[in-house]
mmCIF file of C-alpha atoms in Angstrom:
data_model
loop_
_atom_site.group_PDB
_atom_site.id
_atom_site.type_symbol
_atom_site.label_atom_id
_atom_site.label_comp_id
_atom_site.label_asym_id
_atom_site.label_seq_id
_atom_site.Cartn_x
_atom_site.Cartn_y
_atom_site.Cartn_z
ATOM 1 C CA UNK A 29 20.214 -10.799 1.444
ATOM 2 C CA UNK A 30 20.448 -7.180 2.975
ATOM 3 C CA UNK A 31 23.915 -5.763 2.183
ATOM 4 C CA UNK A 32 25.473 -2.603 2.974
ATOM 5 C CA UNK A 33 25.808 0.178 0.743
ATOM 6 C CA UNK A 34 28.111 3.300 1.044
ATOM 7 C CA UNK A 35 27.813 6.853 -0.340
ATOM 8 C CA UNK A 36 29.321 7.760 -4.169
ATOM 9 C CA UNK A 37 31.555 10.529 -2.381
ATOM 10 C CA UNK A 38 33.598 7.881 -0.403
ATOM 11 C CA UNK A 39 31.919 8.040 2.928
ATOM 12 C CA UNK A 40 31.162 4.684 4.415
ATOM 13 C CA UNK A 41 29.768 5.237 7.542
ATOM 14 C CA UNK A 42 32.587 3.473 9.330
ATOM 15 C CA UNK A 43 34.344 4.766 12.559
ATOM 16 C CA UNK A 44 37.545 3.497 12.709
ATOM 17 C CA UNK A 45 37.639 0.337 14.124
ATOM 18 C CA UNK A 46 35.391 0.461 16.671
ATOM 19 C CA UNK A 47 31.553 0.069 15.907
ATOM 20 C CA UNK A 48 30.310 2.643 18.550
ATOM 21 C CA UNK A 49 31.961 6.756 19.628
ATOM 22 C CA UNK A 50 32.467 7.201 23.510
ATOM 23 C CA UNK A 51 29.266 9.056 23.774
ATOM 24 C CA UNK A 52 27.248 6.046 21.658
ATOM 25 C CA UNK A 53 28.917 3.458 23.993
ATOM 26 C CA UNK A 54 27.176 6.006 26.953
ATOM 27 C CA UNK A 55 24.332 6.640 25.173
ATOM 28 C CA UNK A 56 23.711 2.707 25.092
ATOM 29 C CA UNK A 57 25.378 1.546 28.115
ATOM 30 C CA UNK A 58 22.837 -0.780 29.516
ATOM 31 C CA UNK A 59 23.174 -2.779 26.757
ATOM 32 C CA UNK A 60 26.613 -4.534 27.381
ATOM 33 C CA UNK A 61 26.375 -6.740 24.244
ATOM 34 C CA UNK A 62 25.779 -3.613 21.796
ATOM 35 C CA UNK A 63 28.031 -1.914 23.629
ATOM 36 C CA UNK A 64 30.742 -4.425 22.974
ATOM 37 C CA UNK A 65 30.001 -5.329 19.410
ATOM 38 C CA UNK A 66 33.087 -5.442 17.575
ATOM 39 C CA UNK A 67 32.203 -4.210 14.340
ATOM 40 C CA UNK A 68 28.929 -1.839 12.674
ATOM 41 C CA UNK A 69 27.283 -4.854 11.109
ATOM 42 C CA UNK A 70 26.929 -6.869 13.976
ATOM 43 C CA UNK A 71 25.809 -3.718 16.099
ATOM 44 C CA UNK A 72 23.126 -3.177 13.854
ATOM 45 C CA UNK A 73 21.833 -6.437 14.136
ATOM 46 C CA UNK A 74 22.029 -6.343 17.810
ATOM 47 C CA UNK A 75 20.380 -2.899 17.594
ATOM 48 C CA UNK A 76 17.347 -4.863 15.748
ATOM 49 C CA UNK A 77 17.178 -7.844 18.099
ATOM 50 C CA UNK A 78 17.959 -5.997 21.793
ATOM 51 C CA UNK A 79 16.359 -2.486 20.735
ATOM 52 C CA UNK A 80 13.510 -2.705 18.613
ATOM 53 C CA UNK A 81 12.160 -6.403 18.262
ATOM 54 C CA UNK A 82 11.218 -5.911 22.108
ATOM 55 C CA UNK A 83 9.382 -2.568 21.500
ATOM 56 C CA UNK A 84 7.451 -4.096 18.127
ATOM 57 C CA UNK A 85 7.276 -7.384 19.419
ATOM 58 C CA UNK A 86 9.659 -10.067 18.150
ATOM 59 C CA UNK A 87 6.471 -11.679 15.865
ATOM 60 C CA UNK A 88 6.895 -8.670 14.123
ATOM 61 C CA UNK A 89 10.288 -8.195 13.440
ATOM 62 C CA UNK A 90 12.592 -10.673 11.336
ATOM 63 C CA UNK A 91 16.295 -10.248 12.978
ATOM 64 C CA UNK A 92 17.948 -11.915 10.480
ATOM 65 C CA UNK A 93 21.329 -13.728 10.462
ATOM 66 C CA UNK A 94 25.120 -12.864 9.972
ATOM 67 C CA UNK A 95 26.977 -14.369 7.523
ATOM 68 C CA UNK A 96 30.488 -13.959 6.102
ATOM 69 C CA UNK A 97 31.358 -12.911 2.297
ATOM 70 C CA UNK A 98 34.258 -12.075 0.166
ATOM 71 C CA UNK A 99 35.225 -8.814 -1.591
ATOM 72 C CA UNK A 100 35.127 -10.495 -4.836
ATOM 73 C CA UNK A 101 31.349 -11.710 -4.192
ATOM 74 C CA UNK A 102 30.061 -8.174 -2.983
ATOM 75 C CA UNK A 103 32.203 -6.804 -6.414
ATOM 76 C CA UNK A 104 29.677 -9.599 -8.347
ATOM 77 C CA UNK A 105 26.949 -7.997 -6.659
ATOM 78 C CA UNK A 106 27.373 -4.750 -7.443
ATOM 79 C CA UNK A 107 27.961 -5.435 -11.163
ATOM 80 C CA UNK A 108 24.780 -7.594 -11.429
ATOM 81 C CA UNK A 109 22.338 -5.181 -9.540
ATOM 82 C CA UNK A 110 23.023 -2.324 -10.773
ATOM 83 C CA UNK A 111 20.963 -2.302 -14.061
ATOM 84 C CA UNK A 112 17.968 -3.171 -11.432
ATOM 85 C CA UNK A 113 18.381 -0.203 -9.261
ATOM 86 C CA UNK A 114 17.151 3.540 -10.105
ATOM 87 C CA UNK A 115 19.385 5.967 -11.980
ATOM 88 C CA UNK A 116 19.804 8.596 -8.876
ATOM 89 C CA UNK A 117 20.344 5.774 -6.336
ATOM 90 C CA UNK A 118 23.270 4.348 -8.345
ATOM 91 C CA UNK A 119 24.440 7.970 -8.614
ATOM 92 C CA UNK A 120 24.661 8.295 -4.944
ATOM 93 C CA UNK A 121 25.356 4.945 -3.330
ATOM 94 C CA UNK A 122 27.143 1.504 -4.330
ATOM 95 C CA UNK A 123 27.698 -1.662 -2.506
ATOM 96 C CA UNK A 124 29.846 -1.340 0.061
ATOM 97 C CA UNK A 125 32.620 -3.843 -0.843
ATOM 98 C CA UNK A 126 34.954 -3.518 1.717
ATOM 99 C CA UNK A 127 32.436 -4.837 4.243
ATOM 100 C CA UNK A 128 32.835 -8.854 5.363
ATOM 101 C CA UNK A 129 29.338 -9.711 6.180
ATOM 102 C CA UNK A 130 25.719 -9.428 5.427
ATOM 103 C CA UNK A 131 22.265 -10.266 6.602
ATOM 104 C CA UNK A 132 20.386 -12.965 5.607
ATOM 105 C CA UNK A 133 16.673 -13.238 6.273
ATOM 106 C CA UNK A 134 13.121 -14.768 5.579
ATOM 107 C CA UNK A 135 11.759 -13.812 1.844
ATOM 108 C CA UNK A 136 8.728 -12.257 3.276
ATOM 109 C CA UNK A 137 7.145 -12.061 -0.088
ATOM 110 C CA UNK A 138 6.195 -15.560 0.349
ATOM 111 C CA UNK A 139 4.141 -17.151 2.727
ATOM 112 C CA UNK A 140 6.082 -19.171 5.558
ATOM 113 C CA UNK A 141 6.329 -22.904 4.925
ATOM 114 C CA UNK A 142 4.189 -22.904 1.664
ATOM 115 C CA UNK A 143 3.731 -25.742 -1.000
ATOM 116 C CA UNK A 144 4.231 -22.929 -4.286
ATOM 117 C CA UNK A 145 2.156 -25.952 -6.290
ATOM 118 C CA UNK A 146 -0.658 -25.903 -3.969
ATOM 119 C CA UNK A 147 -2.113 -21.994 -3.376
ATOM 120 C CA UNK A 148 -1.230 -18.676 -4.786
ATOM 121 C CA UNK A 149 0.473 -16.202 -2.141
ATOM 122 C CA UNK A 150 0.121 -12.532 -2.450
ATOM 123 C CA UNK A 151 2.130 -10.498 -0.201
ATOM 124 C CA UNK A 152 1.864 -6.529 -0.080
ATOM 125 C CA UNK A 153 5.199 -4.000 1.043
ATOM 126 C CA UNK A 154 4.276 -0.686 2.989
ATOM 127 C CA UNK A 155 6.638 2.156 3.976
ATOM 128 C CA UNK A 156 4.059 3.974 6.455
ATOM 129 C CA UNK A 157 5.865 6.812 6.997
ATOM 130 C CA UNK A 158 5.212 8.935 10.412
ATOM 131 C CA UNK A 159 1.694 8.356 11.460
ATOM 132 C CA UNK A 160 1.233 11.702 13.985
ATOM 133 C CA UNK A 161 2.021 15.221 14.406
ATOM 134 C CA UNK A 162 4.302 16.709 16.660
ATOM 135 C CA UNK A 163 3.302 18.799 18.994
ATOM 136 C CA UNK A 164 7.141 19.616 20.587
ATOM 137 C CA UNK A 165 6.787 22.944 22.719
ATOM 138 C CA UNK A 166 10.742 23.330 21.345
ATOM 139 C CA UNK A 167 9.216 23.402 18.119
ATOM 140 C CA UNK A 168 10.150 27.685 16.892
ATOM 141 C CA UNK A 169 7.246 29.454 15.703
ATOM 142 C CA UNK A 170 9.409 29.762 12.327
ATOM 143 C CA UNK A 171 8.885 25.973 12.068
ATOM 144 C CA UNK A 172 4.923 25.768 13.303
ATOM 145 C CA UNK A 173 4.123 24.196 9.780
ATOM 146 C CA UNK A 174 5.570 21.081 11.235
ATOM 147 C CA UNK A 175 2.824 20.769 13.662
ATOM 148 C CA UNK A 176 -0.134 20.921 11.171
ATOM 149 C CA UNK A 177 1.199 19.323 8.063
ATOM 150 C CA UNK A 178 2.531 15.951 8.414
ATOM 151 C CA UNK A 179 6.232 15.049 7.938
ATOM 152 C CA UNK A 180 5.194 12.926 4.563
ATOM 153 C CA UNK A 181 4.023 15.803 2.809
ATOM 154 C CA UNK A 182 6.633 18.342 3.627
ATOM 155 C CA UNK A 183 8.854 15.655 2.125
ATOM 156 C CA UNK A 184 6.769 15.288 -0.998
ATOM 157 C CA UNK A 185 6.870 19.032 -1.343
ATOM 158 C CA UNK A 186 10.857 18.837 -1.487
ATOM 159 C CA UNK A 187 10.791 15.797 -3.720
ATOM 160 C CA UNK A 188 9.006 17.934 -6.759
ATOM 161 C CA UNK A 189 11.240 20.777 -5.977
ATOM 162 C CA UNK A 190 13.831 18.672 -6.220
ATOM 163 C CA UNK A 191 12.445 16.854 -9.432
ATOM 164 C CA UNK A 192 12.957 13.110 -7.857
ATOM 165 C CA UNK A 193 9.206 12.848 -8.336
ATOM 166 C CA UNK A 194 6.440 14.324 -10.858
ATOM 167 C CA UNK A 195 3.327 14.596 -8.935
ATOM 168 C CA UNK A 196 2.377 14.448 -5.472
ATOM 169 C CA UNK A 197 1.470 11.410 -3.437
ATOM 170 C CA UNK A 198 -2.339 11.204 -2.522
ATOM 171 C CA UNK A 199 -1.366 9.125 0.749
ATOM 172 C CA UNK A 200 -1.573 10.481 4.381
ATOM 173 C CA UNK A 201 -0.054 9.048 6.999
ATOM 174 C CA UNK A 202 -2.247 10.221 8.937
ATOM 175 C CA UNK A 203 -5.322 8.270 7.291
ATOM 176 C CA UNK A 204 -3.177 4.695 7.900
ATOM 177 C CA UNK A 205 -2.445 5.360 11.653
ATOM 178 C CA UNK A 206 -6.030 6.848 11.972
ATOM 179 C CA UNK A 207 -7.138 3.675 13.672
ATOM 180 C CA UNK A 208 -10.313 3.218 11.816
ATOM 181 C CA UNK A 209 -10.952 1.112 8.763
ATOM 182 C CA UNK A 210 -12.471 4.018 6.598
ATOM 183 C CA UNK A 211 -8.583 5.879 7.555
ATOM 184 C CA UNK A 212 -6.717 2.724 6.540
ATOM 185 C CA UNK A 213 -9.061 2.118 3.716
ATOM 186 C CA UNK A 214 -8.404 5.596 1.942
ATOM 187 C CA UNK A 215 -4.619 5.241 2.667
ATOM 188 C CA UNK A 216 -4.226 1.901 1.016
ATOM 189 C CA UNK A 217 -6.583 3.577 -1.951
ATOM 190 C CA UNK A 218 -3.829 6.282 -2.117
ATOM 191 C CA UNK A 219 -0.798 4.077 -2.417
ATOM 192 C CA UNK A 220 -2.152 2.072 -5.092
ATOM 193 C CA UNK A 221 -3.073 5.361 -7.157
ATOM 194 C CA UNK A 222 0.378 6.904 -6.248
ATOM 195 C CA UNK A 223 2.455 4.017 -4.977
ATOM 196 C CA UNK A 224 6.039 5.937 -5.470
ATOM 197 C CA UNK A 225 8.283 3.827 -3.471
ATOM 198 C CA UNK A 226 6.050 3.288 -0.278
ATOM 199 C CA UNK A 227 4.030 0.345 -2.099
ATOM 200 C CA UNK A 228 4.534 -3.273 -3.857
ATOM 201 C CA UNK A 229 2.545 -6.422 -4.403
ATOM 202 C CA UNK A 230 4.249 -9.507 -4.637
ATOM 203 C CA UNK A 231 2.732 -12.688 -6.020
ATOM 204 C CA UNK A 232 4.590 -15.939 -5.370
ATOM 205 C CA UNK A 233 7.780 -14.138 -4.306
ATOM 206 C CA UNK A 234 7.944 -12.299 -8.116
ATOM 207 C CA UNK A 235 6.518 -8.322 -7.742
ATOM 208 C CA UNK A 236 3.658 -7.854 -9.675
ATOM 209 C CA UNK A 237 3.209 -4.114 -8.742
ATOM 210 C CA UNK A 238 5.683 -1.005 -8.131
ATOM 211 C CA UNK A 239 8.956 -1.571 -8.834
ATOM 212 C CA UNK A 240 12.297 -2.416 -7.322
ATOM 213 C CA UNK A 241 13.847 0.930 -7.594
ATOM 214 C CA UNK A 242 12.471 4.161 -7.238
ATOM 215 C CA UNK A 243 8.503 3.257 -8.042
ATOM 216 C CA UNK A 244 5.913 4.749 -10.179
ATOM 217 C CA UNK A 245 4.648 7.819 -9.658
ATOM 218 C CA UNK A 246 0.798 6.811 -10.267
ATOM 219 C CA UNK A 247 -0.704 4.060 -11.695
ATOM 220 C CA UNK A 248 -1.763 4.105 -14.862
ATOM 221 C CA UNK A 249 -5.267 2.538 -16.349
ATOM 222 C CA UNK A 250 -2.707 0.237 -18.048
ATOM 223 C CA UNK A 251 -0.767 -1.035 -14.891
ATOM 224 C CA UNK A 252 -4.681 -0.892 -13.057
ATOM 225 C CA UNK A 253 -5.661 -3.654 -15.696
ATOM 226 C CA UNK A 254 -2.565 -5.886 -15.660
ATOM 227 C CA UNK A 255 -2.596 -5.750 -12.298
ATOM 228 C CA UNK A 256 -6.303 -6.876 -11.744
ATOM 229 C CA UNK A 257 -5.495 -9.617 -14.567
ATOM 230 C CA UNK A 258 -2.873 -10.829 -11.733
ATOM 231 C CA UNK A 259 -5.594 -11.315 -9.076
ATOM 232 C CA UNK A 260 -7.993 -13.840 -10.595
ATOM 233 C CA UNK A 261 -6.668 -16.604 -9.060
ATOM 234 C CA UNK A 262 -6.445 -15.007 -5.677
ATOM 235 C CA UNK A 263 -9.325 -12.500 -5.541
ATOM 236 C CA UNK A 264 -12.535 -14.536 -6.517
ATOM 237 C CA UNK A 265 -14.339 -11.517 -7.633
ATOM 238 C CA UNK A 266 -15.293 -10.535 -11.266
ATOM 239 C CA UNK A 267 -13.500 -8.466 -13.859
ATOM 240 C CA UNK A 268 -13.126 -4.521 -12.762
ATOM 241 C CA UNK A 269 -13.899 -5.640 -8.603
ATOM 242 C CA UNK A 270 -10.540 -7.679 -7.979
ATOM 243 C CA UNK A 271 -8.402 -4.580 -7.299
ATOM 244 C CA UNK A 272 -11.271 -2.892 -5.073
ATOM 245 C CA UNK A 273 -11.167 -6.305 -3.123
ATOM 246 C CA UNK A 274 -7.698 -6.398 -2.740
ATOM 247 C CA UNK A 275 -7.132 -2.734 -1.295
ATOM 248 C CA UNK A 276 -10.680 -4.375 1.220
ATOM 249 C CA UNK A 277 -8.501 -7.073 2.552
ATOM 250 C CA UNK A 278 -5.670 -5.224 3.157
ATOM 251 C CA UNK A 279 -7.232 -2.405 4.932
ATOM 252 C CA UNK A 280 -9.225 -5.212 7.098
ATOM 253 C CA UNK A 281 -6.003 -7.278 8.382
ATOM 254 C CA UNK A 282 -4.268 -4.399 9.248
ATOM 255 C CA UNK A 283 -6.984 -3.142 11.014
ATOM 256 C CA UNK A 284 -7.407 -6.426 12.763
ATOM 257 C CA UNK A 285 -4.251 -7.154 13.487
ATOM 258 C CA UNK A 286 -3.722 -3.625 15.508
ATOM 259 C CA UNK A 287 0.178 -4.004 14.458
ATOM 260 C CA UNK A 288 -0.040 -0.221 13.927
ATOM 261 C CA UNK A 289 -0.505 0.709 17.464
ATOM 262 C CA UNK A 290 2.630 -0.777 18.509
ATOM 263 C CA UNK A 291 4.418 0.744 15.766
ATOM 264 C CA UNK A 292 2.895 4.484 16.317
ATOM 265 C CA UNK A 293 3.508 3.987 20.024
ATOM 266 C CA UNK A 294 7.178 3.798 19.490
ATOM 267 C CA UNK A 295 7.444 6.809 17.164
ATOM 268 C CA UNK A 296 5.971 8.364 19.156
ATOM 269 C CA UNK A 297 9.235 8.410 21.583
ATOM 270 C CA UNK A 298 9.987 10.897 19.700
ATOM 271 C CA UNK A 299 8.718 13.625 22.483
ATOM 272 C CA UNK A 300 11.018 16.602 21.988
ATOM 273 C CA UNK A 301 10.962 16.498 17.819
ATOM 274 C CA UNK A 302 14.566 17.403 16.700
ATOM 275 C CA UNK A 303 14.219 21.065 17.342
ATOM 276 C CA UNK A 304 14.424 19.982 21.528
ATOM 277 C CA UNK A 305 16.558 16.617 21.398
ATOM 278 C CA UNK A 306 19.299 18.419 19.132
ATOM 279 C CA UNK A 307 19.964 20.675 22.549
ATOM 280 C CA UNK A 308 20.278 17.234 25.009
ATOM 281 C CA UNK A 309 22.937 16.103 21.863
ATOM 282 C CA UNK A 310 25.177 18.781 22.722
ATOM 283 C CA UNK A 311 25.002 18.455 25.982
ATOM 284 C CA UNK A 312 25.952 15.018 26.174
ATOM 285 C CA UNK A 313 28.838 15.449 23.265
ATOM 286 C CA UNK A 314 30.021 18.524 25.111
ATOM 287 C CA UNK A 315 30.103 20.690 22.065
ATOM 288 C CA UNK A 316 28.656 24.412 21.958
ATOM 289 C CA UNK A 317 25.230 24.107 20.755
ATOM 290 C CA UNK A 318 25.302 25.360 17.181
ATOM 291 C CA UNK A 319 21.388 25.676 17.289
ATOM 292 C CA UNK A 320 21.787 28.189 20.548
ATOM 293 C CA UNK A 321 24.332 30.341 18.747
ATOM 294 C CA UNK A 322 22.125 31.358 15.806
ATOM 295 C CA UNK A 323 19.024 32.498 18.684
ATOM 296 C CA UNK A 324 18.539 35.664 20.046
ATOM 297 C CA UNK A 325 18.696 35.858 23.833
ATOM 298 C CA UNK A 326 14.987 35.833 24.565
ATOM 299 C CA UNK A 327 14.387 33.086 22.417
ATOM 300 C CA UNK A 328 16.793 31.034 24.275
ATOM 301 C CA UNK A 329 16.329 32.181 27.499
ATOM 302 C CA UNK A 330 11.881 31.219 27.048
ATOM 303 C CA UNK A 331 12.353 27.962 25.439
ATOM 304 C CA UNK A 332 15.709 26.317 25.813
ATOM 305 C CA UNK A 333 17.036 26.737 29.806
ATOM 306 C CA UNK A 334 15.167 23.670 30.879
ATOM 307 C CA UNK A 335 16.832 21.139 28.603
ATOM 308 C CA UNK A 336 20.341 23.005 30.069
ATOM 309 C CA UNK A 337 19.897 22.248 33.224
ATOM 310 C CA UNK A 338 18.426 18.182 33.135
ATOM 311 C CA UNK A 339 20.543 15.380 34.371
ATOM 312 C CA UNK A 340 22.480 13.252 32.718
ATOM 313 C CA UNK A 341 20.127 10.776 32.459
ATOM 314 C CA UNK A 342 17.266 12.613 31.125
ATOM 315 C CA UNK A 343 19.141 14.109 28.496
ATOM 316 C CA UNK A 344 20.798 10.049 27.249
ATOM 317 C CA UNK A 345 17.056 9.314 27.402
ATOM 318 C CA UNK A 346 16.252 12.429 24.967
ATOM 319 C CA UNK A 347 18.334 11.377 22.157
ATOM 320 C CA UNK A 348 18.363 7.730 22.652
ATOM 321 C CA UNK A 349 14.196 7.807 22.170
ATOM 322 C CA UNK A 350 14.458 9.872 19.528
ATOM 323 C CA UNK A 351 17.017 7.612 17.583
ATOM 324 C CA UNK A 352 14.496 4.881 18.098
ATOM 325 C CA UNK A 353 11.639 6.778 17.016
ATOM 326 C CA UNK A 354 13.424 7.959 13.723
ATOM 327 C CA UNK A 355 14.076 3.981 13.011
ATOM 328 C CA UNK A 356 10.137 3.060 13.627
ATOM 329 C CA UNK A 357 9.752 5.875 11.494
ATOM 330 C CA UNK A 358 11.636 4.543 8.342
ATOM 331 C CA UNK A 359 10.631 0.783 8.789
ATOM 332 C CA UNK A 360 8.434 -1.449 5.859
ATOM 333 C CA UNK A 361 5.525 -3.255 7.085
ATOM 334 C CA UNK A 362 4.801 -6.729 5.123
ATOM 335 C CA UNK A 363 1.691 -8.894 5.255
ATOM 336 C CA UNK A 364 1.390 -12.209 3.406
ATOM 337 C CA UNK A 365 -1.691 -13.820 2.172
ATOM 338 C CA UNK A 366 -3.031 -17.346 1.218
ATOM 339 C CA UNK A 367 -6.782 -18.144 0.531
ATOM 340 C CA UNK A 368 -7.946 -20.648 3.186
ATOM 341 C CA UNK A 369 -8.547 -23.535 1.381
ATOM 342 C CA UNK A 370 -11.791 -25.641 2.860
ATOM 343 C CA UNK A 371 -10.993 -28.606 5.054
ATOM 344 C CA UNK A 372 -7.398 -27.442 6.250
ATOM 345 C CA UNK A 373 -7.037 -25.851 9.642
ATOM 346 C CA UNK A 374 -5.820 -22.131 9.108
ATOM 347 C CA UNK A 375 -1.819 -22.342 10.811
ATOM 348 C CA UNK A 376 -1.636 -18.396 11.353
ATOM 349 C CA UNK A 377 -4.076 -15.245 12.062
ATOM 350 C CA UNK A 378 -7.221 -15.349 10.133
ATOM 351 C CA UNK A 379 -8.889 -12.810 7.790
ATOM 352 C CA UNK A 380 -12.633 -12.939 6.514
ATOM 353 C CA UNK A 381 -13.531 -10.974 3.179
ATOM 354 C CA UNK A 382 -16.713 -10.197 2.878
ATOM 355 C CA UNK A 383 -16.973 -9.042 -0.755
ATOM 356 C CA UNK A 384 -15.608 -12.254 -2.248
ATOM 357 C CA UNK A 385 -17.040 -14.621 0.631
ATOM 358 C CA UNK A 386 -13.153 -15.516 0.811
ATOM 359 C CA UNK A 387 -10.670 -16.692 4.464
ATOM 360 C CA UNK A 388 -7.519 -15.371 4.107
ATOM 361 C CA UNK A 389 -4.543 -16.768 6.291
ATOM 362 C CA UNK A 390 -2.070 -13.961 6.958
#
């Protein structure tokens, strides 16, 4: 059940009555049925199942469904998650009672249609983060950093600043969308030694590593050997080579499965990085560009004038790609896993692991 949450300071998110501004309703216009959704949580939905199930392909994307709820059962919520979720989250953010509906969809921590007396399933949760580098011409040379050090670890930087986390993360981005299985490999290494928030395992719908809230900074040799205890009757691999196996399979199904491509080609939309799209914005809203004001006259004159004088059309298609991009951006990728057992004909994408001699349905 995915349910809304709104800020600490009082800001919903809401507008009004109506679930998109003039300029969104523009922005999205040939979409009628977004355009005319008559409230933010059905537009989002809509956004999922018209917008980007098409552009990851709708066997990778779970839409979900609507359904209505009471004040007084989002209240219950709120009172009984709270002790689950991470001390600065609850500071910021709180269920957003005064919403009517919320989403329900598959528990993709279990495998689909699965007898839980028959075979184990282990599923695995990844936030991949922005796999490339931009490479924006709008980009100012002030901000160059941006095209040599990926957004992931600019982000990390600000998180120990900021004391949210106490060491940096040893993943790259870069490594998962690398399109090669020693890239995907050393990613999925790097997650499980610093899994933060961007990695969970799930056995039999219960998580068995990371946590619900905010995540562990690095795992520990105690969490390493609890968690290796948890794949004997998955992994058939001795003592000490279960984990090892583990990360193998995962890095060799999403390699195989090429799900990845799909998912960088859309964030890659993103074409004009912030730095240019911010400049179409303010065109379209008609407000003075607040970017423009703070340039000197040389700068804006060498880098800006083109995006001033686009049509309509090109600019809507600016902003709109880049809203799309920042969403494939901030998406969780989730794979599910059931040893093929011999005799029964596999009912979804195969996975061969070599190390353990083991078929894995995913």
């Amino acid at each position: 059940m995915r349910i809304q949450k709104s800020q600490r300071n009082g800001n919903t998110g809401l507008k009004g009555n109506r679930a998109l501004s003039t300029h969104e309703r523009l922005l999205w216009r040939e979409n009628e049925e977004l355009t005319a959704s008559p409230n933010r949580e059905i537009l989002e939905q809509l956004y999922v199942k018209h917008v980007m199930s098409p552009l990851l392909g709708p066997k990778h994307v779970d839409v979900g469904i609507r359904v209505h709820v009471t004040k007084e059962f989002l209240k219950s919520v709120e009172k009984n998650v709270t002790f689950y979720r991470p001390a600065w989250r609850v500071d910021s953010s709180q269920v957003d009672v005064n919403r009517d509906s919320v989403l329900i969809l598959s528990d993709h921590s279990i495998f689909p249609n699965r007898n839980l007396k028959d075979e184990p399933c282990i599923t695995v949760e990844i936030k991949p983060k922005c796999g490339f580098l931009p490479i924006s011409r709008f980009i100012a040379e002030e901000n160059a950093v941006k095209k040599t050090v990926v957004r992931f670890r600019m982000h990390q930087a600000l998180k120990l600043l900021n004391q949210e986390i106490s060491e940096y993360s040893k993943y790259n981005p870069l490594d998962f969308f690398s399109g090669s299985r020693e890239g995907i490999q050393k990613a999925i290494e790097a997650l499980y030694a610093t899994p933060q928030n961007n990695f969970r395992v799930f056995l039999n719908g219960s998580i068995v590593f990371g946590s619900l809230g905010g995540g562990a900074d690095s795992t520990t040799a105690l969490v390493g050997e609890a968690f290796e205890d948890t794949l004997k009757n998955v992994i058939r691999a001795d003592n000490g080579q279960r984990t090892a196996s583990f990360i193998q399979l995962v890095a060799e199904t999403i390699y195989a499965s090429g799900a990845l491509d799909q998912l960088l080609e859309v964030q890659k939309l993103d074409t004009h990085d912030i730095e240019g799209a911010i400049h179409a914005y303010y065109n379209i809203t008609s407000q003075p560009c607040m970017v423009c004001r703070e340039l000197s006259k040389g700068k804006l004159s060498c880098r800006y004038t083109s995006l001033q004088s686009i049509p309509l059309d090109e600019r809507l298609k600016i902003v709109k790609e880049y809203l799309i991009a920042a969403t494939a951006k901030d998406c969780s990728l989730m794979i599910s896993f059931r040893p093929q057992e011999d005799g029964r004909l596999p009912s979804h994408n195969t996975v061969y692991l070599g190390s353990t001699d083991q078929v894995f349905e995913y």
